[in-house]
PDB file of C-alpha atoms in Angstrom:
ATOM      1  CA  UNK A  20       7.692 -17.943   0.061  1.00 76.00           C
ATOM      2  CA  UNK A  21       4.593 -16.996  -1.907  1.00 87.00           C
ATOM      3  CA  UNK A  22       3.697 -18.822  -5.107  1.00 87.00           C
ATOM      4  CA  UNK A  23       2.495 -16.621  -7.959  1.00 88.00           C
ATOM      5  CA  UNK A  24       1.015 -17.891 -11.208  1.00 84.00           C
ATOM      6  CA  UNK A  25       1.897 -15.942 -14.359  1.00 83.00           C
ATOM      7  CA  UNK A  26       1.078 -16.272 -18.056  1.00 78.00           C
ATOM      8  CA  UNK A  27       3.645 -18.224 -20.056  1.00 73.00           C
ATOM      9  CA  UNK A  28       3.960 -15.883 -23.029  1.00 67.00           C
ATOM     10  CA  UNK A  29       1.108 -15.473 -25.483  1.00 67.00           C
ATOM     11  CA  UNK A  30      -0.341 -18.964 -25.009  1.00 68.00           C
ATOM     12  CA  UNK A  31      -2.877 -19.893 -22.367  1.00 72.00           C
ATOM     13  CA  UNK A  32      -0.382 -21.853 -20.257  1.00 81.00           C
ATOM     14  CA  UNK A  33       0.563 -20.739 -16.757  1.00 82.00           C
ATOM     15  CA  UNK A  34       3.825 -20.980 -14.828  1.00 83.00           C
ATOM     16  CA  UNK A  35       4.215 -20.756 -11.039  1.00 86.00           C
ATOM     17  CA  UNK A  36       7.061 -18.803  -9.450  1.00 84.00           C
ATOM     18  CA  UNK A  37       8.204 -18.505  -5.852  1.00 89.00           C
ATOM     19  CA  UNK A  38       8.360 -14.941  -4.572  1.00 92.00           C
ATOM     20  CA  UNK A  39      10.753 -14.767  -1.591  1.00 93.00           C
ATOM     21  CA  UNK A  40       8.914 -12.057   0.352  1.00 95.00           C
ATOM     22  CA  UNK A  41       5.507 -10.390   0.452  1.00 95.00           C
ATOM     23  CA  UNK A  42       3.319  -8.924   3.173  1.00 96.00           C
ATOM     24  CA  UNK A  43      -0.328  -8.350   3.961  1.00 96.00           C
ATOM     25  CA  UNK A  44      -1.447  -6.042   6.743  1.00 97.00           C
ATOM     26  CA  UNK A  45      -4.471  -3.966   7.533  1.00 98.00           C
ATOM     27  CA  UNK A  46      -7.482  -3.489   9.730  1.00 98.00           C
ATOM     28  CA  UNK A  47     -10.975  -4.907   9.815  1.00 98.00           C
ATOM     29  CA  UNK A  48     -13.872  -3.548  11.817  1.00 98.00           C
ATOM     30  CA  UNK A  49     -17.472  -4.352  12.613  1.00 98.00           C
ATOM     31  CA  UNK A  50     -20.017  -2.141  14.328  1.00 98.00           C
ATOM     32  CA  UNK A  51     -23.538  -3.248  15.201  1.00 97.00           C
ATOM     33  CA  UNK A  52     -26.129  -0.987  16.792  1.00 98.00           C
ATOM     34  CA  UNK A  53     -29.672  -1.712  17.894  1.00 97.00           C
ATOM     35  CA  UNK A  54     -31.655   1.506  17.432  1.00 96.00           C
ATOM     36  CA  UNK A  55     -35.003   0.169  18.652  1.00 96.00           C
ATOM     37  CA  UNK A  56     -36.426  -3.178  19.727  1.00 94.00           C
ATOM     38  CA  UNK A  57     -36.962  -3.945  16.052  1.00 96.00           C
ATOM     39  CA  UNK A  58     -34.333  -1.983  14.075  1.00 97.00           C
ATOM     40  CA  UNK A  59     -30.700  -3.084  13.813  1.00 97.00           C
ATOM     41  CA  UNK A  60     -27.820  -1.452  11.927  1.00 98.00           C
ATOM     42  CA  UNK A  61     -24.462  -2.964  10.991  1.00 98.00           C
ATOM     43  CA  UNK A  62     -21.334  -1.450   9.417  1.00 98.00           C
ATOM     44  CA  UNK A  63     -18.278  -3.513   8.474  1.00 98.00           C
ATOM     45  CA  UNK A  64     -15.123  -2.810   6.547  1.00 98.00           C
ATOM     46  CA  UNK A  65     -11.489  -3.466   5.893  1.00 98.00           C
ATOM     47  CA  UNK A  66      -8.463  -1.574   4.647  1.00 98.00           C
ATOM     48  CA  UNK A  67      -5.682  -3.881   3.462  1.00 97.00           C
ATOM     49  CA  UNK A  68      -2.173  -3.400   2.115  1.00 97.00           C
ATOM     50  CA  UNK A  69      -0.929  -6.504   0.264  1.00 96.00           C
ATOM     51  CA  UNK A  70       2.335  -6.075  -1.657  1.00 95.00           C
ATOM     52  CA  UNK A  71       5.414  -7.875  -2.916  1.00 94.00           C
ATOM     53  CA  UNK A  72       8.552  -7.180  -0.862  1.00 96.00           C
ATOM     54  CA  UNK A  73      10.912  -8.676  -3.444  1.00 95.00           C
ATOM     55  CA  UNK A  74      11.346  -8.743  -7.218  1.00 93.00           C
ATOM     56  CA  UNK A  75      11.519 -11.791  -9.491  1.00 90.00           C
ATOM     57  CA  UNK A  76      13.648 -11.336 -12.630  1.00 89.00           C
ATOM     58  CA  UNK A  77      14.523 -13.463 -15.647  1.00 86.00           C
ATOM     59  CA  UNK A  78      18.045 -14.305 -16.841  1.00 89.00           C
ATOM     60  CA  UNK A  79      18.392 -10.882 -18.496  1.00 91.00           C
ATOM     61  CA  UNK A  80      17.361  -9.010 -15.347  1.00 89.00           C
ATOM     62  CA  UNK A  81      13.885  -8.061 -16.634  1.00 86.00           C
ATOM     63  CA  UNK A  82      11.046  -8.137 -14.092  1.00 88.00           C
ATOM     64  CA  UNK A  83       8.816 -11.172 -14.612  1.00 85.00           C
ATOM     65  CA  UNK A  84       5.114 -10.443 -14.993  1.00 86.00           C
ATOM     66  CA  UNK A  85       4.875  -7.488 -12.624  1.00 88.00           C
ATOM     67  CA  UNK A  86       6.329  -9.373  -9.632  1.00 90.00           C
ATOM     68  CA  UNK A  87       8.190  -6.330  -8.344  1.00 91.00           C
ATOM     69  CA  UNK A  88       8.824  -4.899  -4.883  1.00 94.00           C
ATOM     70  CA  UNK A  89       5.928  -2.574  -4.000  1.00 92.00           C
ATOM     71  CA  UNK A  90       3.432  -3.947  -6.546  1.00 93.00           C
ATOM     72  CA  UNK A  91       0.088  -5.203  -5.264  1.00 93.00           C
ATOM     73  CA  UNK A  92      -0.798  -8.850  -4.762  1.00 93.00           C
ATOM     74  CA  UNK A  93      -3.524 -10.121  -7.072  1.00 91.00           C
ATOM     75  CA  UNK A  94      -7.169 -10.511  -5.963  1.00 92.00           C
ATOM     76  CA  UNK A  95      -6.820  -8.377  -2.813  1.00 93.00           C
ATOM     77  CA  UNK A  96      -8.958  -5.207  -2.729  1.00 95.00           C
ATOM     78  CA  UNK A  97      -7.407  -2.295  -0.845  1.00 96.00           C
ATOM     79  CA  UNK A  98     -10.743  -1.460   0.773  1.00 97.00           C
ATOM     80  CA  UNK A  99     -14.178  -2.983   1.266  1.00 98.00           C
ATOM     81  CA  UNK A 100     -17.210  -1.807   3.208  1.00 98.00           C
ATOM     82  CA  UNK A 101     -20.741  -3.046   3.880  1.00 98.00           C
ATOM     83  CA  UNK A 102     -23.784  -1.546   5.545  1.00 98.00           C
ATOM     84  CA  UNK A 103     -26.929  -3.450   6.547  1.00 98.00           C
ATOM     85  CA  UNK A 104     -30.259  -2.758   8.198  1.00 98.00           C
ATOM     86  CA  UNK A 105     -32.574  -5.360   9.708  1.00 97.00           C
ATOM     87  CA  UNK A 106     -36.162  -4.680  10.734  1.00 97.00           C
ATOM     88  CA  UNK A 107     -37.847  -7.349  12.851  1.00 94.00           C
ATOM     89  CA  UNK A 108     -41.638  -7.276  12.518  1.00 93.00           C
ATOM     90  CA  UNK A 109     -43.524  -7.060  15.803  1.00 88.00           C
ATOM     91  CA  UNK A 110     -46.123  -9.509  14.442  1.00 88.00           C
ATOM     92  CA  UNK A 111     -44.465 -12.442  12.603  1.00 87.00           C
ATOM     93  CA  UNK A 112     -46.030 -13.521   9.310  1.00 90.00           C
ATOM     94  CA  UNK A 113     -47.242 -16.976   8.268  1.00 89.00           C
ATOM     95  CA  UNK A 114     -47.300 -18.417  11.806  1.00 88.00           C
ATOM     96  CA  UNK A 115     -43.522 -18.144  12.096  1.00 88.00           C
ATOM     97  CA  UNK A 116     -41.529 -17.355  15.230  1.00 88.00           C
ATOM     98  CA  UNK A 117     -39.885 -14.335  13.630  1.00 89.00           C
ATOM     99  CA  UNK A 118     -40.176 -12.314  10.429  1.00 94.00           C
ATOM    100  CA  UNK A 119     -37.740  -9.626   9.395  1.00 94.00           C
ATOM    101  CA  UNK A 120     -36.719  -7.535   6.423  1.00 96.00           C
ATOM    102  CA  UNK A 121     -33.081  -6.944   5.678  1.00 97.00           C
ATOM    103  CA  UNK A 122     -31.293  -4.703   3.219  1.00 98.00           C
ATOM    104  CA  UNK A 123     -27.601  -4.339   2.595  1.00 98.00           C
ATOM    105  CA  UNK A 124     -25.087  -2.593   0.366  1.00 98.00           C
ATOM    106  CA  UNK A 125     -21.509  -3.701  -0.232  1.00 98.00           C
ATOM    107  CA  UNK A 126     -18.582  -1.890  -1.817  1.00 98.00           C
ATOM    108  CA  UNK A 127     -15.383  -3.700  -2.807  1.00 97.00           C
ATOM    109  CA  UNK A 128     -12.448  -1.678  -4.137  1.00 96.00           C
ATOM    110  CA  UNK A 129     -10.598  -2.468  -7.328  1.00 92.00           C
ATOM    111  CA  UNK A 130      -8.585  -5.646  -7.670  1.00 90.00           C
ATOM    112  CA  UNK A 131      -6.063  -6.870 -10.159  1.00 87.00           C
ATOM    113  CA  UNK A 132      -6.332 -10.395 -11.526  1.00 84.00           C
ATOM    114  CA  UNK A 133      -2.612 -10.981 -11.972  1.00 84.00           C
ATOM    115  CA  UNK A 134       0.585  -9.067 -11.113  1.00 85.00           C
ATOM    116  CA  UNK A 135       1.245  -8.167 -14.771  1.00 83.00           C
ATOM    117  CA  UNK A 136      -1.897  -5.971 -14.753  1.00 82.00           C
ATOM    118  CA  UNK A 137       0.312  -3.310 -13.094  1.00 81.00           C
ATOM    119  CA  UNK A 138       2.874  -3.249 -15.908  1.00 80.00           C
ATOM    120  CA  UNK A 139       2.709  -0.279 -18.296  1.00 75.00           C
ATOM    121  CA  UNK A 140       0.662  -1.264 -21.347  1.00 66.00           C
ATOM    122  CA  UNK A 141      -1.316  -3.962 -19.548  1.00 64.00           C
ATOM    123  CA  UNK A 142      -4.690  -4.385 -21.205  1.00 60.00           C
ATOM    124  CA  UNK A 143      -3.446  -3.318 -24.628  1.00 64.00           C
ATOM    125  CA  UNK A 144      -4.049  -5.832 -27.390  1.00 61.00           C
ATOM    126  CA  UNK A 145      -3.036  -5.446 -31.030  1.00 65.00           C
ATOM    127  CA  UNK A 146      -4.307  -8.019 -33.489  1.00 62.00           C
ATOM    128  CA  UNK A 147      -1.872  -7.196 -36.286  1.00 67.00           C
ATOM    129  CA  UNK A 148      -4.699  -7.292 -38.823  1.00 68.00           C
ATOM    130  CA  UNK A 149      -4.296  -4.939 -41.781  1.00 67.00           C
ATOM    131  CA  UNK A 150      -7.623  -3.207 -41.115  1.00 64.00           C
ATOM    132  CA  UNK A 151      -6.895  -2.841 -37.379  1.00 59.00           C
ATOM    133  CA  UNK A 152      -9.788  -5.031 -36.283  1.00 59.00           C
ATOM    134  CA  UNK A 153      -9.927  -6.598 -32.826  1.00 58.00           C
ATOM    135  CA  UNK A 154      -7.528  -4.060 -31.307  1.00 55.00           C
ATOM    136  CA  UNK A 155      -8.415  -2.975 -27.846  1.00 55.00           C
ATOM    137  CA  UNK A 156      -7.291  -0.913 -24.895  1.00 54.00           C
ATOM    138  CA  UNK A 157      -8.602  -1.640 -21.418  1.00 53.00           C
ATOM    139  CA  UNK A 158      -8.304   1.297 -19.043  1.00 53.00           C
ATOM    140  CA  UNK A 159      -6.986   0.330 -15.615  1.00 48.00           C
TER     141      UNK A 159
END
C-alpha cells in the first residue's frame, strides 16, 4: 500500500488515503571521464516511470483527487540530467594540497505536487467576486 495525502475540500486540511497498488521503475546512469591529468567530465541522469496501478473512489464512484490508474505519483520527475566539469590546477593556490574549479548544470523535468494536479481544470481558481478579481488559471 502507498499512502497519498489529498486536500480535504476547499479548506487547508489534508486527508491520507491508502492506494492499493503503484509502481516506480526506471534507469539511472553515471559516466565519468578524465580527459587530461587535470580535466574531468561527469554526466548523470535518470528516467523514471512512477504511476498509480489502482484507482481510489468515493462512495459515489468518483475518482478521489486524481488517484487513478495510470496517473503519475507526486514529486517524481520523469527525467533528470546533470553535467559537470572539474579542472584541477597544476599549482595549488594558498598553500593548499589541491585547488580546482568546478562547474555544473542540472535539469530536472516537471513534477506535480499532488495527484489532483492531473485532473482537468486543476490550477483554475474562481473567486466569485462580482468584478472578477483574483481569478486565475495556471497552465500545466
